[in-house]
Structure formats: structure tokens, C-alpha cells
XYZ file of C-alpha atoms in Angstrom:
99
model
C 0.000 0.000 0.000
C 2.771 2.456 0.850
C 2.691 5.815 2.553
C 0.356 7.456 -0.008
C -2.075 4.559 0.337
C -2.145 5.183 4.075
C -2.797 8.894 3.509
C -5.719 7.972 1.223
C -7.161 5.786 3.978
C -6.895 8.614 6.518
C -8.385 11.317 4.284
C -11.167 9.050 3.033
C -12.488 8.451 6.536
C -16.074 9.656 6.976
C -15.122 12.310 9.525
C -12.325 13.769 7.359
C -13.468 13.406 3.713
C -15.612 16.553 3.930
C -13.058 18.764 5.668
C -12.224 22.035 3.962
C -8.506 22.191 3.336
C -6.567 25.245 4.492
C -5.696 27.712 1.732
C -2.463 26.287 0.368
C -0.789 24.632 -2.602
C -0.118 21.300 -0.890
C -1.195 18.880 1.813
C 1.394 16.458 3.241
C 1.431 13.671 5.774
C 4.516 12.145 7.388
C 4.483 8.837 9.242
C 6.938 9.353 12.107
C 6.983 5.610 12.778
C 8.639 4.866 9.424
C 12.289 5.770 8.855
C 12.402 6.066 5.053
C 9.906 6.937 2.329
C 7.689 8.276 5.099
C 6.033 11.319 3.485
C 3.268 11.692 0.912
C 2.093 15.013 -0.473
C -0.839 16.072 -2.568
C 0.265 19.288 -4.253
C -1.149 21.515 -6.932
C 0.109 24.206 -9.266
C -1.462 27.196 -7.525
C -2.885 28.178 -4.177
C -6.448 26.915 -3.720
C -8.715 28.477 -1.102
C -11.920 26.448 -1.038
C -11.740 22.709 -1.547
C -12.519 19.648 0.529
C -10.316 16.600 0.979
C -12.557 14.319 -1.115
C -11.870 16.584 -4.136
C -8.269 15.374 -4.141
C -9.157 11.726 -4.746
C -10.148 11.397 -8.431
C -6.842 12.685 -9.825
C -4.760 11.177 -7.014
C -6.341 7.758 -7.562
C -5.480 7.946 -11.254
C -1.890 8.912 -10.405
C -1.628 6.029 -7.909
C -2.840 3.518 -10.512
C -0.564 4.750 -13.291
C 2.588 5.852 -11.450
C 3.049 3.609 -8.400
C 6.152 1.396 -8.289
C 7.016 -0.730 -5.240
C 4.608 1.248 -3.002
C 6.232 4.563 -4.043
C 4.473 7.057 -6.255
C 5.315 10.237 -8.133
C 3.159 11.719 -10.847
C 0.786 14.460 -11.918
C -2.582 14.991 -13.541
C -3.409 18.065 -15.660
C -6.594 20.125 -15.663
C -7.971 19.154 -12.249
C -10.817 21.233 -10.786
C -10.137 21.939 -7.102
C -12.604 24.325 -5.517
C -13.340 25.983 -8.853
C -9.663 26.411 -9.759
C -8.173 24.584 -12.736
C -4.818 23.222 -11.537
C -2.239 20.527 -12.154
C -2.358 18.070 -9.240
C 0.668 16.052 -8.145
C 1.227 13.158 -5.786
C 4.749 12.544 -4.467
C 6.965 12.933 -1.415
C 7.447 16.686 -2.083
C 5.189 19.594 -1.121
C 6.411 21.712 -4.056
C 7.347 21.247 -7.673
C 3.877 20.932 -9.198
C 4.000 24.179 -11.177
């Protein structure tokens, strides 16, 4: 499953899936109990102010299916609508670099 799979599980929980994300250009999670490959980040090409966590899943799921190797993932999806903003969405271990 890997670290990004665990982040999906957390964000997909019924109490979290509808949360509004803070205005930002990324959302990362680090598992402090794992010593390597312990961070997964959803990032996007511009700051988004009004989106909920479930909005991240369609593009991120596609990236996971197409770009995952040995539980690690790095990829992007163009033309994603997040909170009314058209952005490029990335999934990797970095909070930046999705411009």
C-alpha cells in the first residue's frame, strides 16, 4: 500500500473526507513511525482556497494507478478542478514542484 495509500485511507475516513482544506498549494502527511519513504504530499500548481479533501481523490487515484512502483508514487494529472480552480495536481513525497 505504501505511505500514499495510508494517507488515502486517513483522508477518506467519513469524519475527514468533507473537511475544507486550508488555503495552500499542498497537503502532506509524514508517518513518524517509518524511517524512510515516510512522506506523501498532494500538491497543486497554484494556491487553492476552497476545496474539501474528497476533491483530491479522483486525480490522485489515477496517479496512484498509473505511477506507483514498489509502493512509491510520483506523478501528476493536468486540468484538475479543485474548488473551482483549474490546476495541475501532483502526488509525491514533495510539497512543491507541481507548477
